[in-house]
Amino acid sequence: MIARIERPLRLEGSIQVPGDKSISHRAVMLNALADGEARISNFLPGEDCLSTIRCLRALGAAVELAGPQDHPYETVVVSGVGLHGLREPADVLDCGNSGTTMRLLLGILAGQPFFSVLTGDGSLRSRPMGRVTRPLALMGAQTWGRNGGELAPLAIRGASLRPLSYRLPVASAQLKSALLLAGLFADGVTQIVEPGPARDHTERMLQSMGVELRAQPAPGGVEQIVELSPPVRLKPVDLAVPADISSAAFWLVAGSCHPSARLTLPGVGINPTRTGLLDVLLAMGARLTMKPHIVENGEPVADIVVESSALRGIDVDPALVPRLIDELPVLAVAATQATGVTTISGAAELRVKETDRIATTAQELRRLGAEIEERPDGMVISGPQQLRGAACSSLGDHRLGMSLAMAALLADGLTEIDDADAVNVSYPGFWEQLSAVSGGR
Ligand code: S3P
């Protein structure tokens, strides 16, 4: 599908952003390992999370979509099989486009006494997996993959695992989570040292399921140590998934940069490991009003209102990067509208996402007339720049597609975004909501 967008006179309304992708994946995976039934509301029915459901069903867990068929935000009921109840899948597990599905499942499968094969689409088959399979092999799992074990298709045969004490080479929540999930099946305490604050949804959810898990700053204060003691069982947890701040990010940027905007975003998750974009936008001069709710299921939530503002360019502190890694493509759009220079550095991980997001963001925004200097680990953008509508493409990357849509809302003339369906990976209903808040234009 090609999306056609012109700048609206006004951006206005309330947007019910769909459920958090990271939390939706974890809610299904962890409850599948619990003893009993759990009900998850506002589950994200994006393609990535549906890949997770498909894989868990193939492993023997019962997962039912209980929401009304025409309703985009579903309720899911998971009947857990217990920590030792999964069974060998009869076919290859297809993780689609989803790195979270593949990496977290590897962690679970490392503890299963059977053989599994995992694959995904062309993008996922080019992403680094050795960072996960190597430490899992240290714990005792057997793994195989293309390119010396680096690339999917991957095979894994689990075992009774040794506990691991491991320093993560990158601040990756997917890697951290995979090792914590394997740690559920180890015969002792797993200890992980993380170099930066990668999202901690796995830790919060495991704690709410009764697992003994401690996180504390390492001596020196930058690194964090996470320790997990293997539980006898997991308690199922019902939960309401907050709206995904990584999806709200698009509206936060468009609302800040459009000259006549006021958007309300109810119930957005504001877990501090995810709110780097809020910190950066506020430092750039954005007008954001936050009304926090009570904390639900260990995850803090707020209603956010964003209004037009005059942004200033800033140097983004590399220490913030793990807290806004998925928001950097849309932050690049904001930087084109800010007065002065914005520098993003320490973000080389962007190069191994669904696409090489440094290269693809620069390449596709240039089609709209943006000037962006690409660096090995980031971007430098001077503004303000007047963007011009043009033909461009998501290149199959959901977050790039939505970032281009936000650029289109700010550009002169018509923008045509090819491969627009890619947004369904994380944001079903995105184009309909965009049309609603831009007055149908
Ligand atoms: C995710 C972690 C991040 C993020 C991805 C989802 C997760 O990846 O980019 O979209 O759910 O754990 P890394 O942990 O590899 O940085």
Short mmCIF file of C-alpha atoms and ligand atoms in Angstrom, two decimals:
data_model
loop_
_atom_site.label_atom_id
_atom_site.label_comp_id
_atom_site.label_asym_id
_atom_site.label_seq_id
_atom_site.Cartn_x
_atom_site.Cartn_y
_atom_site.Cartn_z
CA MET A 1 0.00 0.00 0.00
CA ILE A 2 1.08 3.59 -0.69
CA ALA A 3 0.12 6.21 1.95
CA ARG A 4 -0.51 9.74 0.63
CA ILE A 5 -0.12 12.58 3.13
CA GLU A 6 -0.31 16.36 3.02
CA ARG A 7 0.30 18.83 5.83
CA PRO A 8 -3.00 19.47 7.66
CA LEU A 9 -4.00 22.96 8.84
CA ARG A 10 -4.32 21.58 12.34
CA LEU A 11 -3.38 18.41 14.23
CA GLU A 12 -5.94 17.88 16.93
CA GLY A 13 -7.61 15.18 18.99
CA SER A 14 -7.19 12.33 21.40
CA ILE A 15 -5.27 9.28 20.18
CA GLN A 16 -5.65 5.89 21.84
CA VAL A 17 -2.20 4.57 21.11
CA PRO A 18 -2.14 0.73 21.03
CA GLY A 19 -0.59 -1.46 23.71
CA ASP A 20 3.13 -1.65 24.40
CA LYS A 21 4.91 -4.11 22.12
CA SER A 22 7.64 -5.13 24.59
CA ILE A 23 5.14 -5.70 27.42
CA SER A 24 2.71 -7.59 25.14
CA HIS A 25 5.42 -10.06 24.07
CA ARG A 26 6.50 -10.65 27.65
CA ALA A 27 2.95 -10.96 28.99
CA VAL A 28 2.27 -13.86 26.63
CA MET A 29 5.66 -15.58 26.95
CA LEU A 30 5.91 -15.43 30.73
CA ASN A 31 2.29 -16.36 31.36
CA ALA A 32 2.72 -19.33 28.99
CA LEU A 33 5.31 -20.60 31.51
CA ALA A 34 3.08 -19.94 34.53
CA ASP A 35 0.84 -22.36 36.43
CA GLY A 36 -2.70 -21.30 35.46
CA GLU A 37 -4.66 -18.82 33.37
CA ALA A 38 -3.98 -15.11 32.79
CA ARG A 39 -6.00 -12.41 31.04
CA ILE A 40 -4.13 -9.66 29.23
CA SER A 41 -6.09 -6.61 28.13
CA ASN A 42 -5.00 -3.97 25.61
CA PHE A 43 -2.63 -6.56 24.14
CA LEU A 44 -0.97 -5.25 20.96
CA PRO A 45 -2.26 -7.29 18.01
CA GLY A 46 0.65 -6.11 15.84
CA GLU A 47 2.38 -8.62 13.58
CA ASP A 48 5.38 -8.99 15.92
CA CYS A 49 3.26 -9.99 18.91
CA LEU A 50 1.15 -12.30 16.74
CA SER A 51 4.42 -14.04 15.78
CA THR A 52 5.06 -14.61 19.48
CA ILE A 53 1.58 -16.10 19.93
CA ARG A 54 2.04 -18.41 16.94
CA CYS A 55 5.38 -19.69 18.26
CA LEU A 56 4.02 -20.30 21.77
CA ARG A 57 1.05 -22.22 20.40
CA ALA A 58 3.50 -24.36 18.39
CA LEU A 59 5.28 -25.05 21.70
CA GLY A 60 2.05 -26.27 23.29
CA ALA A 61 0.70 -23.23 25.18
CA ALA A 62 -2.96 -22.28 24.66
CA VAL A 63 -3.30 -18.59 23.74
CA GLU A 64 -6.74 -17.27 22.76
CA LEU A 65 -7.55 -13.85 21.30
CA ALA A 66 -10.72 -13.00 23.21
CA GLY A 67 -11.43 -9.45 22.01
CA PRO A 68 -14.15 -8.69 19.46
CA GLN A 69 -12.90 -9.55 15.93
CA ASP A 70 -13.22 -6.02 14.57
CA HIS A 71 -11.55 -4.43 17.59
CA PRO A 72 -7.90 -3.65 17.04
CA TYR A 73 -6.89 -3.86 20.70
CA GLU A 74 -7.51 -7.32 21.89
CA THR A 75 -7.85 -9.26 25.09
CA VAL A 76 -5.70 -12.37 25.21
CA VAL A 77 -6.18 -15.34 27.51
CA VAL A 78 -3.08 -17.47 28.11
CA SER A 79 -3.30 -20.93 29.69
CA GLY A 80 0.15 -21.48 31.12
CA VAL A 81 1.73 -24.93 30.89
CA GLY A 82 4.16 -24.40 33.77
CA LEU A 83 7.94 -24.03 33.63
CA HIS A 84 8.41 -27.59 32.37
CA GLY A 85 5.27 -28.05 30.24
CA LEU A 86 6.38 -26.88 26.77
CA ARG A 87 6.81 -29.58 24.10
CA GLU A 88 9.00 -29.99 21.04
CA PRO A 89 7.52 -28.04 18.11
CA ALA A 90 6.65 -30.15 15.05
CA ASP A 91 7.80 -27.44 12.64
CA VAL A 92 10.11 -24.44 12.32
CA LEU A 93 9.18 -21.51 14.60
CA ASP A 94 8.66 -18.46 12.37
CA CYS A 95 9.40 -15.22 14.26
CA GLY A 96 8.52 -13.01 11.27
CA ASN A 97 10.11 -9.56 11.64
CA SER A 98 10.39 -9.78 15.41
CA GLY A 99 13.79 -9.67 17.11
CA THR A 100 12.11 -9.76 20.52
CA THR A 101 10.31 -13.02 19.64
CA MET A 102 13.47 -14.73 18.43
CA ARG A 103 15.83 -13.57 21.17
CA LEU A 104 13.49 -14.08 24.13
CA LEU A 105 12.35 -17.47 22.82
CA LEU A 106 15.99 -18.56 22.51
CA GLY A 107 16.33 -17.88 26.23
CA ILE A 108 13.28 -20.01 27.06
CA LEU A 109 14.27 -22.80 24.65
CA ALA A 110 17.75 -22.99 26.16
CA GLY A 111 16.08 -24.57 29.19
CA GLN A 112 13.91 -27.08 27.27
CA PRO A 113 15.10 -30.66 26.75
CA PHE A 114 14.13 -30.70 23.08
CA PHE A 115 15.13 -29.46 19.62
CA SER A 116 13.73 -26.31 17.97
CA VAL A 117 14.51 -24.35 14.81
CA LEU A 118 13.82 -20.61 14.58
CA THR A 119 13.65 -18.44 11.51
CA GLY A 120 12.21 -15.11 10.38
CA ASP A 121 11.88 -12.75 7.45
CA GLY A 122 14.83 -11.41 5.45
CA SER A 123 15.42 -8.56 7.90
CA LEU A 124 15.44 -10.82 10.98
CA ARG A 125 17.70 -13.35 9.25
CA SER A 126 20.31 -10.63 8.85
CA ARG A 127 20.32 -9.48 12.50
CA PRO A 128 22.99 -10.52 15.05
CA MET A 129 22.01 -13.53 17.15
CA GLY A 130 25.44 -14.69 18.32
CA ARG A 131 25.21 -12.16 21.17
CA VAL A 132 22.41 -14.38 22.53
CA THR A 133 23.49 -17.88 21.49
CA ARG A 134 27.07 -17.50 22.82
CA PRO A 135 26.12 -16.88 26.48
CA LEU A 136 23.35 -19.49 26.23
CA ALA A 137 26.02 -21.99 25.11
CA LEU A 138 28.06 -21.02 28.19
CA MET A 139 25.03 -22.05 30.25
CA GLY A 140 24.98 -25.45 28.54
CA ALA A 141 22.54 -25.09 25.60
CA GLN A 142 23.55 -26.40 22.17
CA THR A 143 22.98 -23.94 19.33
CA TRP A 144 23.58 -23.91 15.59
CA GLY A 145 23.15 -21.15 13.03
CA ARG A 146 24.33 -19.74 9.73
CA ASN A 147 27.56 -17.82 9.63
CA GLY A 148 29.14 -19.59 12.61
CA GLY A 149 25.97 -19.34 14.70
CA GLU A 150 25.50 -15.61 14.12
CA LEU A 151 22.45 -15.67 11.85
CA ALA A 152 19.04 -17.37 11.68
CA PRO A 153 17.79 -19.90 10.81
CA LEU A 154 19.02 -21.07 14.19
CA ALA A 155 18.61 -24.41 15.92
CA ILE A 156 18.73 -24.94 19.66
CA ARG A 157 18.62 -27.92 21.96
CA GLY A 158 18.17 -27.06 25.60
CA ALA A 159 19.60 -28.75 28.65
CA SER A 160 19.68 -28.42 32.41
CA LEU A 161 21.53 -25.15 32.57
CA ARG A 162 24.43 -23.86 34.61
CA PRO A 163 23.94 -20.42 36.16
CA LEU A 164 25.71 -17.60 34.36
CA SER A 165 27.57 -14.54 35.56
CA TYR A 166 27.87 -12.29 32.52
CA ARG A 167 28.60 -8.71 31.48
CA LEU A 168 26.47 -7.71 28.47
CA PRO A 169 28.59 -6.32 25.61
CA VAL A 170 25.70 -4.00 24.60
CA ALA A 171 22.81 -2.37 26.50
CA SER A 172 20.20 -4.71 25.00
CA ALA A 173 16.96 -5.59 26.75
CA GLN A 174 16.42 -8.47 24.36
CA LEU A 175 19.75 -10.02 25.30
CA LYS A 176 19.29 -9.32 29.02
CA SER A 177 15.79 -10.82 28.90
CA ALA A 178 16.94 -13.93 27.01
CA LEU A 179 19.54 -14.64 29.71
CA LEU A 180 17.11 -13.98 32.56
CA LEU A 181 14.58 -16.34 30.96
CA ALA A 182 17.26 -19.02 30.60
CA GLY A 183 18.12 -18.30 34.24
CA LEU A 184 14.63 -19.52 35.21
CA PHE A 185 15.89 -23.01 34.27
CA ALA A 186 19.41 -22.81 35.75
CA ASP A 187 20.50 -24.63 38.90
CA GLY A 188 21.70 -21.50 40.70
CA VAL A 189 21.67 -17.69 40.68
CA THR A 190 22.12 -15.93 37.31
CA GLN A 191 23.95 -12.60 37.50
CA ILE A 192 23.95 -10.08 34.66
CA VAL A 193 25.83 -6.79 34.52
CA GLU A 194 24.33 -4.32 32.05
CA PRO A 195 26.29 -1.34 30.74
CA GLY A 196 23.25 0.96 30.50
CA PRO A 197 19.59 1.14 31.46
CA ALA A 198 17.96 -1.20 28.88
CA ARG A 199 14.19 -1.57 29.38
CA ASP A 200 13.31 -3.63 32.48
CA HIS A 201 9.83 -5.00 31.69
CA THR A 202 11.02 -8.61 32.01
CA GLU A 203 12.37 -7.95 35.50
CA ARG A 204 9.19 -6.18 36.65
CA MET A 205 6.92 -8.91 35.29
CA LEU A 206 9.00 -11.75 36.74
CA GLN A 207 8.91 -10.03 40.15
CA SER A 208 5.12 -9.73 39.95
CA MET A 209 5.00 -13.48 39.18
CA GLY A 210 6.82 -14.23 42.41
CA VAL A 211 10.42 -14.59 41.17
CA GLU A 212 13.22 -13.53 43.48
CA LEU A 213 15.03 -10.93 41.35
CA ARG A 214 17.18 -8.02 42.52
CA ALA A 215 18.50 -5.10 40.46
CA GLN A 216 21.01 -2.70 41.92
CA PRO A 217 23.61 -0.21 40.67
CA ALA A 218 27.09 -1.69 40.33
CA PRO A 219 29.93 0.05 42.18
CA GLY A 220 30.67 3.18 40.12
CA GLY A 221 26.99 3.84 39.43
CA VAL A 222 26.68 3.51 35.62
CA GLU A 223 26.34 -0.26 35.30
CA GLN A 224 23.56 -2.25 36.85
CA ILE A 225 23.64 -5.76 38.33
CA VAL A 226 20.58 -7.98 37.97
CA GLU A 227 20.40 -11.26 39.91
CA LEU A 228 17.75 -13.92 39.49
CA SER A 229 17.15 -17.01 41.63
CA PRO A 230 15.34 -19.78 39.74
CA PRO A 231 11.75 -20.18 40.98
CA VAL A 232 9.87 -23.44 41.54
CA ARG A 233 6.90 -22.02 39.64
CA LEU A 234 5.57 -18.79 38.10
CA LYS A 235 2.31 -17.27 39.31
CA PRO A 236 0.11 -16.12 36.37
CA VAL A 237 -0.56 -12.34 36.25
CA ASP A 238 -3.54 -10.58 34.71
CA LEU A 239 -2.51 -7.27 33.30
CA ALA A 240 -3.63 -4.23 31.34
CA VAL A 241 -0.90 -3.30 28.87
CA PRO A 242 -0.17 0.46 28.85
CA ALA A 243 -0.13 2.37 25.55
CA ASP A 244 3.28 2.06 23.87
CA ILE A 245 5.46 5.13 24.41
CA SER A 246 7.46 4.14 21.32
CA SER A 247 4.26 4.51 19.27
CA ALA A 248 3.17 7.67 21.15
CA ALA A 249 6.60 9.04 20.16
CA PHE A 250 5.41 9.78 16.62
CA TRP A 251 2.60 12.01 17.87
CA LEU A 252 4.86 13.64 20.47
CA VAL A 253 7.16 14.76 17.65
CA ALA A 254 4.44 15.79 15.18
CA GLY A 255 2.53 17.63 17.92
CA SER A 256 5.65 19.49 18.99
CA CYS A 257 6.68 20.48 15.46
CA HIS A 258 3.39 21.23 13.69
CA PRO A 259 2.54 24.94 14.03
CA SER A 260 -1.06 24.33 15.13
CA ALA A 261 -1.28 21.16 17.21
CA ARG A 262 -2.79 19.82 20.39
CA LEU A 263 -2.87 16.05 20.86
CA THR A 264 -3.90 14.05 23.92
CA LEU A 265 -2.41 10.58 24.45
CA PRO A 266 -4.16 8.70 27.29
CA GLY A 267 -2.60 5.90 29.35
CA VAL A 268 0.95 5.92 27.98
CA GLY A 269 3.56 3.74 29.73
CA ILE A 270 6.25 5.92 31.30
CA ASN A 271 8.59 3.28 32.68
CA PRO A 272 11.80 5.31 33.29
CA THR A 273 13.82 2.92 31.09
CA ARG A 274 11.66 4.08 28.14
CA THR A 275 11.25 7.84 28.62
CA GLY A 276 14.45 9.16 27.03
CA LEU A 277 12.44 10.86 24.27
CA LEU A 278 10.40 12.82 26.84
CA ASP A 279 13.63 14.05 28.46
CA VAL A 280 15.12 15.02 25.10
CA LEU A 281 11.98 16.76 23.79
CA LEU A 282 11.61 18.72 27.05
CA ALA A 283 15.28 19.79 26.83
CA MET A 284 14.56 20.93 23.24
CA GLY A 285 11.72 23.15 24.51
CA ALA A 286 8.67 20.93 23.83
CA ARG A 287 5.36 21.66 25.57
CA LEU A 288 4.35 18.39 27.20
CA THR A 289 1.90 18.07 30.08
CA MET A 290 1.85 14.81 31.99
CA LYS A 291 -0.87 13.52 34.29
CA PRO A 292 0.45 10.35 35.97
CA HIS A 293 -1.95 7.55 37.00
CA ILE A 294 -1.40 5.05 39.72
CA VAL A 295 1.17 2.39 38.83
CA GLU A 296 -0.58 -0.62 37.25
CA ASN A 297 1.06 -4.09 37.37
CA GLY A 298 4.42 -2.54 38.23
CA GLU A 299 4.38 -0.25 35.16
CA PRO A 300 3.84 3.52 35.58
CA VAL A 301 1.35 5.18 33.20
CA ALA A 302 0.41 8.81 32.37
CA ASP A 303 -1.89 10.84 30.12
CA ILE A 304 0.27 13.11 27.97
CA VAL A 305 -0.78 16.30 26.17
CA VAL A 306 1.53 17.74 23.51
CA GLU A 307 1.20 21.20 21.98
CA SER A 308 3.05 23.12 19.26
CA SER A 309 6.37 24.54 20.35
CA ALA A 310 9.58 26.05 19.01
CA LEU A 311 12.23 23.35 19.41
CA ARG A 312 15.96 23.99 19.86
CA GLY A 313 18.67 21.58 18.68
CA ILE A 314 20.64 19.71 21.36
CA ASP A 315 23.48 17.26 21.87
CA VAL A 316 21.74 14.03 22.89
CA ASP A 317 23.70 12.52 25.79
CA PRO A 318 24.89 9.04 24.61
CA ALA A 319 24.01 7.72 28.08
CA LEU A 320 20.33 8.37 27.20
CA VAL A 321 20.45 6.25 24.05
CA PRO A 322 19.27 2.91 25.55
CA ARG A 323 16.21 4.80 26.88
CA LEU A 324 15.18 6.08 23.43
CA ILE A 325 16.77 3.69 20.93
CA ASP A 326 13.52 3.03 19.02
CA GLU A 327 12.61 6.73 18.97
CA LEU A 328 15.78 7.98 17.25
CA PRO A 329 14.38 7.87 13.67
CA VAL A 330 11.47 10.14 14.65
CA LEU A 331 13.78 12.29 16.78
CA ALA A 332 15.72 12.90 13.54
CA VAL A 333 12.48 14.35 12.10
CA ALA A 334 12.15 16.65 15.13
CA ALA A 335 15.78 17.72 14.70
CA THR A 336 15.07 18.93 11.15
CA GLN A 337 12.51 21.34 12.64
CA ALA A 338 14.58 22.54 15.62
CA THR A 339 16.66 25.70 15.54
CA GLY A 340 20.37 24.84 15.78
CA VAL A 341 22.34 21.62 15.67
CA THR A 342 21.18 18.27 17.06
CA THR A 343 23.82 15.58 17.53
CA ILE A 344 22.99 11.92 18.13
CA SER A 345 25.95 9.70 19.04
CA GLY A 346 26.61 6.38 20.80
CA ALA A 347 23.77 4.82 18.78
CA ALA A 348 25.59 2.27 16.59
CA GLU A 349 22.95 -0.31 17.68
CA LEU A 350 20.58 1.47 15.27
CA ARG A 351 22.51 -0.16 12.46
CA VAL A 352 21.31 -3.66 13.50
CA LYS A 353 17.60 -2.94 13.92
CA GLU A 354 14.86 -3.94 11.41
CA THR A 355 16.91 -1.90 8.91
CA ASP A 356 20.18 0.00 9.36
CA ARG A 357 18.22 2.90 10.81
CA ILE A 358 21.06 5.42 10.56
CA ALA A 359 21.41 4.80 6.83
CA THR A 360 17.72 4.35 6.02
CA THR A 361 16.47 7.33 8.08
CA ALA A 362 19.04 9.61 6.42
CA GLN A 363 18.37 8.20 2.96
CA GLU A 364 14.56 8.48 3.06
CA LEU A 365 14.40 11.86 4.85
CA ARG A 366 16.81 13.22 2.21
CA ARG A 367 14.13 12.45 -0.38
CA LEU A 368 11.99 15.03 1.45
CA GLY A 369 14.82 17.56 1.18
CA ALA A 370 16.36 17.03 4.63
CA GLU A 371 20.08 17.52 5.14
CA ILE A 372 21.41 14.86 7.49
CA GLU A 373 25.02 14.02 8.21
CA GLU A 374 25.44 10.33 8.84
CA ARG A 375 28.05 9.20 11.40
CA PRO A 376 29.08 5.61 12.20
CA ASP A 377 27.21 5.84 15.52
CA GLY A 378 24.61 8.54 14.92
CA MET A 379 23.55 11.63 12.97
CA VAL A 380 24.10 15.38 12.94
CA ILE A 381 21.19 17.54 11.83
CA SER A 382 21.02 21.36 11.57
CA GLY A 383 17.68 23.12 11.51
CA PRO A 384 15.18 24.42 10.94
CA GLN A 385 14.73 22.93 7.48
CA GLN A 386 11.67 23.21 5.25
CA LEU A 387 10.80 19.68 4.15
CA ARG A 388 9.20 19.10 0.73
CA GLY A 389 6.73 16.30 0.01
CA ALA A 390 8.17 13.52 -2.18
CA ALA A 391 7.99 9.80 -2.89
CA CYS A 392 9.75 7.71 -0.26
CA SER A 393 9.49 4.24 1.31
CA SER A 394 9.32 2.56 4.69
CA LEU A 395 11.73 -0.01 3.22
CA GLY A 396 9.69 -2.53 5.21
CA ASP A 397 10.68 -0.91 8.53
CA HIS A 398 7.64 0.02 10.64
CA ARG A 399 9.29 2.81 12.61
CA LEU A 400 10.85 4.35 9.51
CA GLY A 401 7.44 4.35 7.79
CA MET A 402 5.81 6.19 10.72
CA SER A 403 8.72 8.63 11.05
CA LEU A 404 8.29 9.52 7.36
CA ALA A 405 4.56 10.02 7.97
CA MET A 406 5.41 12.57 10.68
CA ALA A 407 7.83 14.33 8.32
CA ALA A 408 5.03 14.39 5.73
CA LEU A 409 2.72 16.17 8.21
CA LEU A 410 5.30 18.99 8.34
CA ALA A 411 6.30 19.13 4.64
CA ASP A 412 5.14 21.37 1.79
CA GLY A 413 3.16 19.38 -0.78
CA LEU A 414 2.26 15.73 -1.16
CA THR A 415 4.30 12.84 0.28
CA GLU A 416 3.80 9.28 -0.93
CA ILE A 417 5.12 6.54 1.35
CA ASP A 418 5.56 3.16 -0.28
CA ASP A 419 5.33 -0.13 1.68
CA ALA A 420 3.09 1.65 4.18
CA ASP A 421 1.65 -1.63 5.52
CA ALA A 422 4.93 -2.21 7.34
CA VAL A 423 3.52 -0.15 10.25
CA ASN A 424 1.28 -3.12 11.17
CA VAL A 425 4.32 -4.72 12.82
CA SER A 426 3.83 -2.43 15.83
CA TYR A 427 0.93 -0.06 15.14
CA PRO A 428 -2.23 -1.49 13.54
CA GLY A 429 -4.68 1.36 12.94
CA PHE A 430 -1.92 3.95 12.51
CA TRP A 431 -3.06 5.35 9.14
CA GLU A 432 -6.69 5.61 10.29
CA GLN A 433 -5.64 7.53 13.41
CA LEU A 434 -3.40 9.81 11.37
CA SER A 435 -6.30 10.62 9.11
CA ALA A 436 -8.58 11.28 12.13
CA VAL A 437 -6.24 13.78 13.83
CA SER A 438 -5.39 15.60 10.61
CA GLY A 439 -9.03 16.33 9.80
CA GLY A 440 -9.20 13.60 7.16
CA ARG A 441 -6.49 15.29 5.08
C1 S3P B 1 13.07 -4.51 22.80
C2 S3P B 1 14.34 -4.06 23.03
C3 S3P B 1 15.06 -3.15 22.12
C4 S3P B 1 14.12 -2.49 21.13
C5 S3P B 1 13.13 -3.44 20.54
C6 S3P B 1 12.30 -4.11 21.62
C7 S3P B 1 12.47 -5.45 23.77
O1 S3P B 1 16.03 -3.88 21.42
O2 S3P B 1 14.86 -1.87 20.10
O3 S3P B 1 12.26 -2.74 19.66
O4 S3P B 1 11.25 -5.66 23.74
O5 S3P B 1 13.23 -5.98 24.61
P1 S3P B 1 17.47 -4.21 22.06
O6 S3P B 1 17.20 -4.76 23.39
O7 S3P B 1 18.13 -5.21 21.16
O8 S3P B 1 18.19 -2.91 22.08
#
